Amino acid sequence: MVLSAAGQHLLRVSRPGAWGQHLLRVSRPGAWGQHLLSGIGSVSTTAKGFQEKEIREKLQAFPGGSIDLVKQESGIAVLTVNNPARMNAFSGSMMVELEERVSQLEEWTEGKGLIVQGAAGTFCSGSDLNVVRDISNPQDGMKMCMFMQNVLTRLLRLPLLSVALVEGSALGGGAELTTACDFRLMVPGGMIRFVHKHMGLVPGWGGAARLVRIVGSQNALKMLGGALKVDPEMGLQIGLADGVLEGSLDGSGANALLEAEQWLGCYTTGPASVIRAIKKVVVSGRELPLEVALRTERDVFGTVWGGPANLQALASKAKHK
Ligand SMILES: CCC(=O)SCCNC(=O)CCNC(=O)[C@H](O)C(C)(C)COP(=O)(O)OP(=O)(O)OC[C@H]1O[C@@H](n2cnc3c(N)ncnc32)[C@H](O)[C@@H]1OP(=O)(O)O
């Protein structure tokens, strides 16, 4: 088991308290609800100095690998981080491709679920260190950081129930990517590790903010401060992992993907309109001040009330025993 001594001290999930509420209260209401509902748009484009076009061009200069998207008839799509020669590290062009795939998923109105996986039995080793070296000046680093924050925020807000399927290692930015999904499923031998400290960094793709919300600030501090190796057992213990799969029988990754699809299928069974509405009310509850979240919930409720699924359920006189 890859459990360091520090890992033994991890606590159960804690919740953000009054300070978090305060921070939520000072965030901008109004536009937010609409923004979350539409599920599209940039969260960072208004920040000073961020020119998305400019950083896209810069990132495109570092090619390699791909981000592959398969939308299935079941309503579950599979997004694969594909750069096995570099343990699925993100080249610059892969960052841009990820943004394009997220745009495609934002427009996929029949979708209900998403599985994010790495190619060839490992998840993702973060940014390509060759890119990191070449854009190590503060200006470019900040632009890349804002680009990836924006993309991963949009990924998490998709009206799809999303799962990160963690086979092998999720390191650095790869660990951050796992937190941009609603759920994490781990395969025996899998590991999530925020190695940023050892790189003289902190997370910058939004991974710290999301991690705190998933495992609580105590556990997040220990994970980041100790660069802890979180294996499936520890992942379950601290609430980072939502399940442990059996994993590959033949090393191809196919079995783990099948298992993940079955696991996710328990939550995505039903009409797309209803599943997407469920995700929307949860995102608004998670991200918005209560008043705005309640307003958003009413708006979403209005989209399903009296809708085909609702009328069909009423006509069938369903019993919920
Ligand atoms: C957002 C901030 C960030 O993400 S900073 C980046 C954080 N990630 C890292 O530092 C990962 C560094 N890599 C490693 O620790 C190891 O390569 C890991 C992933 C554990 C795999 O070890 P091992 O199984 O022994 O394979 P290996 O080291 O021989 O790697 C195979 C080839 O892949 C490459 N690779 C791996 N990770 C990256 C990366 N992040 N960027 C660029 N290349 C990477 C290795 O260099 C190696 O390539 P080669 O075969 O030597 O040409």
mmCIF file of C-alpha atoms and ligand atoms in Angstrom:
data_model
loop_
_atom_site.group_PDB
_atom_site.id
_atom_site.type_symbol
_atom_site.label_atom_id
_atom_site.label_comp_id
_atom_site.label_asym_id
_atom_site.label_seq_id
_atom_site.Cartn_x
_atom_site.Cartn_y
_atom_site.Cartn_z
ATOM 1 C CA MET A 1 0.000 0.000 0.000
ATOM 2 C CA VAL A 2 1.374 3.432 -0.972
ATOM 3 C CA LEU A 3 0.574 5.119 2.303
ATOM 4 C CA SER A 4 3.124 7.419 3.875
ATOM 5 C CA ALA A 5 3.319 7.938 7.631
ATOM 6 C CA ALA A 6 1.759 11.365 7.238
ATOM 7 C CA GLY A 7 -1.092 9.758 5.345
ATOM 8 C CA GLN A 8 -2.120 7.792 8.416
ATOM 9 C CA HIS A 9 -3.171 11.065 10.032
ATOM 10 C CA LEU A 10 -5.652 12.078 7.377
ATOM 11 C CA LEU A 11 -9.025 12.850 8.809
ATOM 12 C CA ARG A 12 -12.515 12.217 7.560
ATOM 13 C CA VAL A 13 -14.129 14.829 5.320
ATOM 14 C CA SER A 14 -14.716 18.213 6.903
ATOM 15 C CA ARG A 15 -17.006 20.878 5.491
ATOM 16 C CA PRO A 16 -16.196 24.545 4.737
ATOM 17 C CA GLY A 17 -17.554 26.621 7.605
ATOM 18 C CA ALA A 18 -18.505 30.214 8.254
ATOM 19 C CA TRP A 19 -15.554 31.659 6.360
ATOM 20 C CA GLY A 20 -16.572 29.730 3.247
ATOM 21 C CA GLN A 21 -20.113 31.039 3.626
ATOM 22 C CA HIS A 22 -18.750 34.550 3.898
ATOM 23 C CA LEU A 23 -16.720 34.123 0.754
ATOM 24 C CA LEU A 24 -19.763 32.762 -1.021
ATOM 25 C CA ARG A 25 -21.816 35.748 0.115
ATOM 26 C CA VAL A 26 -19.421 38.231 -1.456
ATOM 27 C CA SER A 27 -19.413 36.503 -4.838
ATOM 28 C CA ARG A 28 -21.427 38.118 -7.635
ATOM 29 C CA PRO A 29 -25.037 36.911 -7.754
ATOM 30 C CA GLY A 30 -27.363 37.333 -10.722
ATOM 31 C CA ALA A 31 -25.220 36.743 -13.736
ATOM 32 C CA TRP A 32 -23.779 33.661 -12.080
ATOM 33 C CA GLY A 33 -27.012 31.693 -11.988
ATOM 34 C CA GLN A 34 -27.578 32.328 -15.666
ATOM 35 C CA HIS A 35 -23.973 31.519 -16.411
ATOM 36 C CA LEU A 36 -24.130 28.201 -14.597
ATOM 37 C CA LEU A 37 -27.465 27.352 -16.178
ATOM 38 C CA SER A 38 -26.225 27.963 -19.684
ATOM 39 C CA GLY A 39 -23.188 25.890 -18.840
ATOM 40 C CA ILE A 40 -21.052 27.842 -21.233
ATOM 41 C CA GLY A 41 -18.782 30.820 -21.211
ATOM 42 C CA SER A 42 -15.457 31.725 -19.821
ATOM 43 C CA VAL A 43 -14.906 32.177 -16.101
ATOM 44 C CA SER A 44 -11.633 34.004 -16.478
ATOM 45 C CA THR A 45 -11.840 36.022 -19.652
ATOM 46 C CA THR A 46 -12.503 39.213 -17.771
ATOM 47 C CA ALA A 47 -9.430 38.895 -15.577
ATOM 48 C CA LYS A 48 -6.803 41.513 -16.245
ATOM 49 C CA GLY A 49 -4.290 40.613 -18.920
ATOM 50 C CA PHE A 50 -5.845 37.308 -19.983
ATOM 51 C CA GLN A 51 -5.948 37.007 -23.741
ATOM 52 C CA GLU A 52 -7.225 33.537 -24.560
ATOM 53 C CA LYS A 53 -6.335 33.807 -28.265
ATOM 54 C CA GLU A 54 -2.750 34.705 -27.458
ATOM 55 C CA ILE A 55 -2.190 31.816 -25.033
ATOM 56 C CA ARG A 56 -3.909 29.369 -27.416
ATOM 57 C CA GLU A 57 -1.408 30.296 -30.110
ATOM 58 C CA LYS A 58 1.462 29.932 -27.678
ATOM 59 C CA LEU A 59 0.249 26.529 -26.451
ATOM 60 C CA GLN A 60 -0.253 25.267 -30.010
ATOM 61 C CA ALA A 61 3.495 25.668 -30.486
ATOM 62 C CA PHE A 62 4.003 22.640 -28.183
ATOM 63 C CA PRO A 63 2.415 19.724 -30.040
ATOM 64 C CA GLY A 64 2.097 16.058 -29.095
ATOM 65 C CA GLY A 65 -0.584 13.663 -27.961
ATOM 66 C CA SER A 66 -4.312 14.226 -28.236
ATOM 67 C CA ILE A 67 -7.520 14.506 -26.260
ATOM 68 C CA ASP A 68 -9.979 12.011 -27.709
ATOM 69 C CA LEU A 69 -13.731 12.191 -27.258
ATOM 70 C CA VAL A 70 -16.238 9.430 -27.969
ATOM 71 C CA LYS A 71 -19.913 10.237 -27.430
ATOM 72 C CA GLN A 72 -21.858 7.011 -26.983
ATOM 73 C CA GLU A 73 -25.536 6.283 -27.626
ATOM 74 C CA SER A 74 -25.929 5.440 -23.946
ATOM 75 C CA GLY A 75 -25.488 9.159 -23.220
ATOM 76 C CA ILE A 76 -22.106 8.497 -21.578
ATOM 77 C CA ALA A 77 -19.086 10.018 -23.330
ATOM 78 C CA VAL A 78 -15.474 8.933 -22.831
ATOM 79 C CA LEU A 79 -12.713 11.548 -22.841
ATOM 80 C CA THR A 80 -9.199 10.100 -23.116
ATOM 81 C CA VAL A 81 -5.983 11.955 -22.275
ATOM 82 C CA ASN A 82 -3.737 10.360 -24.846
ATOM 83 C CA ASN A 83 0.021 10.869 -24.723
ATOM 84 C CA PRO A 84 1.361 7.521 -23.465
ATOM 85 C CA ALA A 85 4.993 8.211 -24.435
ATOM 86 C CA ARG A 86 4.950 10.905 -21.719
ATOM 87 C CA MET A 87 2.662 9.153 -19.241
ATOM 88 C CA ASN A 88 -0.239 11.196 -20.668
ATOM 89 C CA ALA A 89 1.336 14.534 -19.741
ATOM 90 C CA PHE A 90 -0.458 17.572 -21.205
ATOM 91 C CA SER A 91 1.372 19.065 -24.166
ATOM 92 C CA GLY A 92 0.341 22.622 -25.153
ATOM 93 C CA SER A 93 -1.814 21.403 -28.046
ATOM 94 C CA MET A 94 -3.571 18.943 -25.692
ATOM 95 C CA MET A 95 -4.559 21.844 -23.430
ATOM 96 C CA VAL A 96 -6.120 23.578 -26.421
ATOM 97 C CA GLU A 97 -7.788 20.322 -27.534
ATOM 98 C CA LEU A 98 -9.228 19.842 -24.055
ATOM 99 C CA GLU A 99 -10.905 23.249 -24.379
ATOM 100 C CA GLU A 100 -12.343 22.222 -27.751
ATOM 101 C CA ARG A 101 -13.663 18.920 -26.376
ATOM 102 C CA VAL A 102 -15.299 20.726 -23.449
ATOM 103 C CA SER A 103 -16.990 23.057 -25.968
ATOM 104 C CA GLN A 104 -18.285 19.997 -27.847
ATOM 105 C CA LEU A 105 -19.619 18.510 -24.621
ATOM 106 C CA GLU A 106 -21.324 21.805 -23.733
ATOM 107 C CA GLU A 107 -23.239 21.497 -27.003
ATOM 108 C CA TRP A 108 -24.111 17.792 -26.569
ATOM 109 C CA THR A 109 -27.720 18.101 -25.446
ATOM 110 C CA GLU A 110 -28.363 14.321 -25.364
ATOM 111 C CA GLY A 111 -25.475 13.686 -22.954
ATOM 112 C CA LYS A 112 -25.906 12.430 -19.391
ATOM 113 C CA GLY A 113 -22.488 11.248 -18.228
ATOM 114 C CA LEU A 114 -18.777 11.558 -18.871
ATOM 115 C CA ILE A 115 -15.798 9.349 -18.033
ATOM 116 C CA VAL A 116 -12.349 10.960 -18.092
ATOM 117 C CA GLN A 117 -9.517 8.451 -18.406
ATOM 118 C CA GLY A 118 -5.892 8.222 -19.472
ATOM 119 C CA ALA A 119 -4.629 6.082 -22.341
ATOM 120 C CA ALA A 120 -2.649 2.862 -21.876
ATOM 121 C CA GLY A 121 -3.402 2.165 -18.241
ATOM 122 C CA THR A 122 -2.229 5.368 -16.583
ATOM 123 C CA PHE A 123 -4.158 8.573 -15.874
ATOM 124 C CA CYS A 124 -2.049 11.710 -16.440
ATOM 125 C CA SER A 125 1.333 12.984 -15.219
ATOM 126 C CA GLY A 126 0.359 16.672 -15.302
ATOM 127 C CA SER A 127 1.816 19.289 -17.595
ATOM 128 C CA ASP A 128 4.465 18.236 -20.041
ATOM 129 C CA LEU A 129 7.652 19.297 -18.288
ATOM 130 C CA ASN A 130 9.140 20.374 -21.628
ATOM 131 C CA VAL A 131 6.325 22.908 -21.976
ATOM 132 C CA VAL A 132 6.744 23.981 -18.348
ATOM 133 C CA ARG A 133 10.427 24.690 -18.973
ATOM 134 C CA ASP A 134 9.717 26.689 -22.124
ATOM 135 C CA ILE A 135 7.035 28.887 -20.570
ATOM 136 C CA SER A 136 8.614 29.198 -17.134
ATOM 137 C CA ASN A 137 8.432 33.013 -17.220
ATOM 138 C CA PRO A 138 5.713 34.451 -14.940
ATOM 139 C CA GLN A 139 3.612 36.010 -17.734
ATOM 140 C CA ASP A 140 3.240 32.838 -19.787
ATOM 141 C CA GLY A 141 2.810 30.699 -16.675
ATOM 142 C CA MET A 142 -0.052 32.905 -15.507
ATOM 143 C CA LYS A 143 -1.777 32.771 -18.895
ATOM 144 C CA MET A 144 -1.491 28.972 -19.059
ATOM 145 C CA CYS A 145 -2.822 28.751 -15.507
ATOM 146 C CA MET A 146 -5.846 30.914 -16.306
ATOM 147 C CA PHE A 147 -6.530 29.003 -19.516
ATOM 148 C CA MET A 148 -6.530 25.657 -17.682
ATOM 149 C CA GLN A 149 -8.537 27.022 -14.716
ATOM 150 C CA ASN A 150 -11.154 28.190 -17.152
ATOM 151 C CA VAL A 151 -11.300 24.888 -19.053
ATOM 152 C CA LEU A 152 -11.448 22.735 -15.910
ATOM 153 C CA THR A 153 -14.115 24.945 -14.323
ATOM 154 C CA ARG A 154 -16.228 24.501 -17.453
ATOM 155 C CA LEU A 155 -15.543 20.745 -17.377
ATOM 156 C CA LEU A 156 -16.831 20.465 -13.804
ATOM 157 C CA ARG A 157 -19.901 22.585 -14.610
ATOM 158 C CA LEU A 158 -20.983 20.487 -17.607
ATOM 159 C CA PRO A 159 -24.581 19.269 -17.172
ATOM 160 C CA LEU A 160 -23.211 15.699 -17.171
ATOM 161 C CA LEU A 161 -22.357 13.461 -14.224
ATOM 162 C CA SER A 162 -18.612 13.049 -14.611
ATOM 163 C CA VAL A 163 -16.167 10.457 -13.329
ATOM 164 C CA ALA A 164 -12.362 10.439 -13.349
ATOM 165 C CA LEU A 165 -11.242 6.846 -13.852
ATOM 166 C CA VAL A 166 -7.874 6.693 -12.110
ATOM 167 C CA GLU A 167 -5.697 3.844 -13.337
ATOM 168 C CA GLY A 168 -1.985 4.275 -12.673
ATOM 169 C CA SER A 169 -0.812 7.727 -11.624
ATOM 170 C CA ALA A 170 -2.596 11.066 -11.526
ATOM 171 C CA LEU A 171 0.229 13.486 -10.769
ATOM 172 C CA GLY A 172 0.389 17.285 -10.517
ATOM 173 C CA GLY A 173 -2.015 18.697 -13.094
ATOM 174 C CA GLY A 174 -3.320 15.140 -13.530
ATOM 175 C CA ALA A 175 -4.389 15.143 -9.870
ATOM 176 C CA GLU A 176 -6.017 18.535 -10.474
ATOM 177 C CA LEU A 177 -7.890 17.087 -13.450
ATOM 178 C CA THR A 178 -9.419 14.367 -11.237
ATOM 179 C CA THR A 179 -10.951 17.087 -9.043
ATOM 180 C CA ALA A 180 -12.654 18.643 -12.081
ATOM 181 C CA CYS A 181 -14.959 15.598 -12.203
ATOM 182 C CA ASP A 182 -17.935 14.944 -9.932
ATOM 183 C CA PHE A 183 -16.626 11.514 -8.904
ATOM 184 C CA ARG A 184 -13.332 9.634 -8.777
ATOM 185 C CA LEU A 185 -13.096 5.867 -9.230
ATOM 186 C CA MET A 186 -9.732 4.285 -8.510
ATOM 187 C CA VAL A 187 -8.258 1.029 -9.725
ATOM 188 C CA PRO A 188 -5.976 -1.000 -7.393
ATOM 189 C CA GLY A 189 -2.449 0.345 -7.855
ATOM 190 C CA GLY A 190 -3.836 3.744 -8.825
ATOM 191 C CA MET A 191 -2.505 6.853 -7.139
ATOM 192 C CA ILE A 192 -3.530 10.510 -6.906
ATOM 193 C CA ARG A 193 -0.670 12.744 -5.889
ATOM 194 C CA PHE A 194 -0.377 16.525 -5.805
ATOM 195 C CA VAL A 195 3.394 16.646 -6.409
ATOM 196 C CA HIS A 196 3.388 20.437 -6.862
ATOM 197 C CA LYS A 197 5.403 21.103 -3.704
ATOM 198 C CA HIS A 198 8.250 19.001 -5.039
ATOM 199 C CA MET A 199 8.154 21.086 -8.219
ATOM 200 C CA GLY A 200 8.332 24.323 -6.193
ATOM 201 C CA LEU A 201 4.705 25.022 -7.084
ATOM 202 C CA VAL A 202 1.160 25.005 -5.801
ATOM 203 C CA PRO A 203 -1.814 23.880 -7.880
ATOM 204 C CA GLY A 204 -2.888 26.561 -10.357
ATOM 205 C CA TRP A 205 -5.529 24.810 -12.455
ATOM 206 C CA GLY A 206 -8.134 25.257 -9.684
ATOM 207 C CA GLY A 207 -7.131 21.939 -8.092
ATOM 208 C CA ALA A 208 -6.570 23.314 -4.590
ATOM 209 C CA ALA A 209 -9.922 25.122 -4.430
ATOM 210 C CA ARG A 210 -11.739 22.010 -5.634
ATOM 211 C CA LEU A 211 -9.730 19.677 -3.396
ATOM 212 C CA VAL A 212 -10.689 21.658 -0.280
ATOM 213 C CA ARG A 213 -14.341 21.323 -1.229
ATOM 214 C CA ILE A 214 -13.981 17.568 -1.735
ATOM 215 C CA VAL A 215 -11.851 16.473 1.238
ATOM 216 C CA GLY A 216 -11.928 19.520 3.541
ATOM 217 C CA SER A 217 -9.107 21.920 4.322
ATOM 218 C CA GLN A 218 -7.341 19.673 6.871
ATOM 219 C CA ASN A 219 -6.935 16.827 4.437
ATOM 220 C CA ALA A 220 -6.112 19.190 1.570
ATOM 221 C CA LEU A 221 -3.315 20.776 3.604
ATOM 222 C CA LYS A 222 -1.879 17.363 4.377
ATOM 223 C CA MET A 223 -2.162 16.181 0.786
ATOM 224 C CA LEU A 224 -0.479 19.303 -0.611
ATOM 225 C CA GLY A 225 1.998 19.817 2.247
ATOM 226 C CA GLY A 226 3.099 16.188 2.298
ATOM 227 C CA ALA A 227 2.698 15.572 -1.449
ATOM 228 C CA LEU A 228 0.933 12.442 -0.195
ATOM 229 C CA LYS A 229 0.449 9.399 -2.363
ATOM 230 C CA VAL A 230 -3.273 8.757 -2.121
ATOM 231 C CA ASP A 231 -4.004 5.135 -2.947
ATOM 232 C CA PRO A 232 -7.553 3.728 -3.291
ATOM 233 C CA GLU A 233 -7.818 2.868 0.406
ATOM 234 C CA MET A 234 -6.818 6.325 1.563
ATOM 235 C CA GLY A 235 -8.888 7.851 -1.225
ATOM 236 C CA LEU A 236 -12.013 6.160 0.139
ATOM 237 C CA GLN A 237 -11.116 7.080 3.717
ATOM 238 C CA ILE A 238 -10.879 10.806 3.041
ATOM 239 C CA GLY A 239 -13.723 10.977 0.510
ATOM 240 C CA LEU A 240 -11.496 11.667 -2.506
ATOM 241 C CA ALA A 241 -12.426 8.337 -4.114
ATOM 242 C CA ASP A 242 -16.055 7.365 -4.582
ATOM 243 C CA GLY A 243 -15.319 3.750 -5.353
ATOM 244 C CA VAL A 244 -12.614 1.197 -6.065
ATOM 245 C CA LEU A 245 -12.911 -0.950 -9.163
ATOM 246 C CA GLU A 246 -11.456 -4.360 -9.816
ATOM 247 C CA GLY A 247 -9.497 -3.001 -12.769
ATOM 248 C CA SER A 248 -8.016 -4.519 -15.868
ATOM 249 C CA LEU A 249 -7.999 -8.254 -16.304
ATOM 250 C CA ASP A 250 -5.651 -8.092 -19.287
ATOM 251 C CA GLY A 251 -3.884 -4.765 -18.705
ATOM 252 C CA SER A 252 -5.805 -3.114 -21.566
ATOM 253 C CA GLY A 253 -7.903 -0.869 -19.360
ATOM 254 C CA ALA A 254 -11.058 -2.162 -21.030
ATOM 255 C CA ASN A 255 -12.414 -3.842 -17.914
ATOM 256 C CA ALA A 256 -11.954 -0.755 -15.753
ATOM 257 C CA LEU A 257 -13.776 1.349 -18.324
ATOM 258 C CA LEU A 258 -16.629 -1.158 -18.460
ATOM 259 C CA GLU A 259 -16.843 -1.162 -14.663
ATOM 260 C CA ALA A 260 -16.815 2.639 -14.578
ATOM 261 C CA GLU A 261 -19.609 2.747 -17.155
ATOM 262 C CA GLN A 262 -21.669 0.342 -15.047
ATOM 263 C CA TRP A 263 -21.000 2.369 -11.894
ATOM 264 C CA LEU A 264 -21.971 5.631 -13.592
ATOM 265 C CA GLY A 265 -24.986 3.980 -15.241
ATOM 266 C CA CYS A 266 -26.610 3.653 -11.800
ATOM 267 C CA TYR A 267 -26.805 7.451 -11.691
ATOM 268 C CA THR A 268 -27.447 8.273 -15.355
ATOM 269 C CA THR A 269 -30.359 5.897 -15.945
ATOM 270 C CA GLY A 270 -33.361 8.000 -16.994
ATOM 271 C CA PRO A 271 -34.161 10.810 -19.379
ATOM 272 C CA ALA A 272 -31.336 13.194 -20.252
ATOM 273 C CA SER A 273 -33.466 16.232 -19.387
ATOM 274 C CA VAL A 274 -33.844 15.034 -15.791
ATOM 275 C CA ILE A 275 -30.231 13.878 -15.277
ATOM 276 C CA ARG A 276 -28.934 17.187 -16.660
ATOM 277 C CA ALA A 277 -31.334 19.095 -14.416
ATOM 278 C CA ILE A 278 -30.032 17.157 -11.388
ATOM 279 C CA LYS A 279 -26.460 18.182 -12.196
ATOM 280 C CA LYS A 280 -27.516 21.814 -12.691
ATOM 281 C CA VAL A 281 -29.230 22.123 -9.299
ATOM 282 C CA VAL A 282 -26.251 20.495 -7.581
ATOM 283 C CA VAL A 283 -23.742 22.800 -9.308
ATOM 284 C CA SER A 284 -25.777 25.857 -8.367
ATOM 285 C CA GLY A 285 -26.131 24.594 -4.781
ATOM 286 C CA ARG A 286 -22.392 24.032 -4.603
ATOM 287 C CA GLU A 287 -21.234 27.274 -6.179
ATOM 288 C CA LEU A 288 -23.846 29.949 -5.571
ATOM 289 C CA PRO A 289 -25.013 31.948 -2.567
ATOM 290 C CA LEU A 290 -28.198 30.400 -1.168
ATOM 291 C CA GLU A 291 -30.621 33.018 -2.536
ATOM 292 C CA VAL A 292 -29.232 32.696 -6.058
ATOM 293 C CA ALA A 293 -29.069 28.910 -5.799
ATOM 294 C CA LEU A 294 -32.730 28.794 -4.785
ATOM 295 C CA ARG A 295 -33.663 31.011 -7.726
ATOM 296 C CA THR A 296 -31.659 28.832 -10.082
ATOM 297 C CA GLU A 297 -33.278 25.710 -8.637
ATOM 298 C CA ARG A 298 -36.714 27.178 -9.385
ATOM 299 C CA ASP A 299 -35.668 27.905 -12.945
ATOM 300 C CA VAL A 300 -34.368 24.374 -13.453
ATOM 301 C CA PHE A 301 -37.479 22.895 -11.799
ATOM 302 C CA GLY A 302 -39.520 24.798 -14.380
ATOM 303 C CA THR A 303 -37.726 22.976 -17.181
ATOM 304 C CA VAL A 304 -38.814 19.507 -15.966
ATOM 305 C CA TRP A 305 -42.206 20.193 -14.337
ATOM 306 C CA GLY A 306 -44.917 19.028 -16.728
ATOM 307 C CA GLY A 307 -42.242 17.726 -19.090
ATOM 308 C CA PRO A 308 -42.473 14.374 -20.896
ATOM 309 C CA ALA A 309 -40.742 12.384 -18.130
ATOM 310 C CA ASN A 310 -42.886 13.996 -15.443
ATOM 311 C CA LEU A 311 -46.150 13.367 -17.350
ATOM 312 C CA GLN A 312 -45.155 9.790 -18.126
ATOM 313 C CA ALA A 313 -44.394 9.098 -14.457
ATOM 314 C CA LEU A 314 -47.742 10.572 -13.421
ATOM 315 C CA ALA A 315 -49.602 8.496 -16.018
ATOM 316 C CA SER A 316 -47.894 5.283 -14.919
ATOM 317 C CA LYS A 317 -48.951 5.873 -11.287
ATOM 318 C CA ALA A 318 -45.436 4.900 -10.214
ATOM 319 C CA LYS A 319 -44.975 3.467 -6.721
ATOM 320 C CA HIS A 320 -41.609 3.988 -5.027
ATOM 321 C CA LYS A 321 -41.441 0.975 -2.719
HETATM 322 C C1 LIG B 1 0.451 21.698 -13.218
HETATM 323 C C2 LIG B 1 1.787 21.363 -12.639
HETATM 324 C C3 LIG B 1 2.340 20.055 -13.138
HETATM 325 O O1 LIG B 1 1.613 19.211 -13.569
HETATM 326 S S1 LIG B 1 4.006 19.859 -13.036
HETATM 327 C C4 LIG B 1 4.274 18.230 -13.640
HETATM 328 C C5 LIG B 1 4.087 17.233 -12.552
HETATM 329 N N1 LIG B 1 4.419 15.912 -12.999
HETATM 330 C C6 LIG B 1 5.637 15.372 -12.859
HETATM 331 O O2 LIG B 1 6.545 15.975 -12.353
HETATM 332 C C7 LIG B 1 5.782 13.976 -13.392
HETATM 333 C C8 LIG B 1 7.241 13.591 -13.572
HETATM 334 N N2 LIG B 1 7.332 12.210 -13.988
HETATM 335 C C9 LIG B 1 7.447 11.193 -13.127
HETATM 336 O O3 LIG B 1 7.450 11.372 -11.918
HETATM 337 C C10 LIG B 1 7.590 9.824 -13.719
HETATM 338 O O4 LIG B 1 7.916 9.960 -15.087
HETATM 339 C C11 LIG B 1 6.305 8.990 -13.592
HETATM 340 C C12 LIG B 1 5.081 9.697 -14.168
HETATM 341 C C13 LIG B 1 6.062 8.632 -12.124
HETATM 342 C C14 LIG B 1 6.472 7.667 -14.395
HETATM 343 O O5 LIG B 1 7.653 7.027 -13.979
HETATM 344 P P1 LIG B 1 8.162 5.746 -14.767
HETATM 345 O O6 LIG B 1 7.055 4.745 -14.801
HETATM 346 O O7 LIG B 1 9.454 5.343 -14.165
HETATM 347 O O8 LIG B 1 8.351 6.219 -16.264
HETATM 348 P P2 LIG B 1 9.398 7.274 -16.821
HETATM 349 O O9 LIG B 1 9.813 8.235 -15.781
HETATM 350 O O10 LIG B 1 10.454 6.523 -17.527
HETATM 351 O O11 LIG B 1 8.446 8.070 -17.860
HETATM 352 C C15 LIG B 1 8.183 7.577 -19.141
HETATM 353 C C16 LIG B 1 8.424 8.729 -20.089
HETATM 354 O O12 LIG B 1 7.432 9.703 -19.810
HETATM 355 C C17 LIG B 1 8.076 10.955 -19.617
HETATM 356 N N3 LIG B 1 7.275 11.780 -18.711
HETATM 357 C C18 LIG B 1 6.647 11.391 -17.585
HETATM 358 N N4 LIG B 1 6.004 12.422 -17.039
HETATM 359 C C19 LIG B 1 6.239 13.475 -17.831
HETATM 360 C C20 LIG B 1 5.839 14.853 -17.800
HETATM 361 N N5 LIG B 1 5.036 15.329 -16.832
HETATM 362 N N6 LIG B 1 6.263 15.659 -18.779
HETATM 363 C C21 LIG B 1 7.041 15.193 -19.782
HETATM 364 N N7 LIG B 1 7.447 13.910 -19.863
HETATM 365 C C22 LIG B 1 7.046 13.070 -18.905
HETATM 366 C C23 LIG B 1 9.430 10.608 -19.034
HETATM 367 O O13 LIG B 1 10.323 11.679 -19.211
HETATM 368 C C24 LIG B 1 9.770 9.408 -19.881
HETATM 369 O O14 LIG B 1 10.200 9.832 -21.138
HETATM 370 P P3 LIG B 1 11.495 9.167 -21.841
HETATM 371 O O15 LIG B 1 11.113 7.718 -22.046
HETATM 372 O O16 LIG B 1 12.627 9.336 -20.885
HETATM 373 O O17 LIG B 1 11.653 9.933 -23.122
#
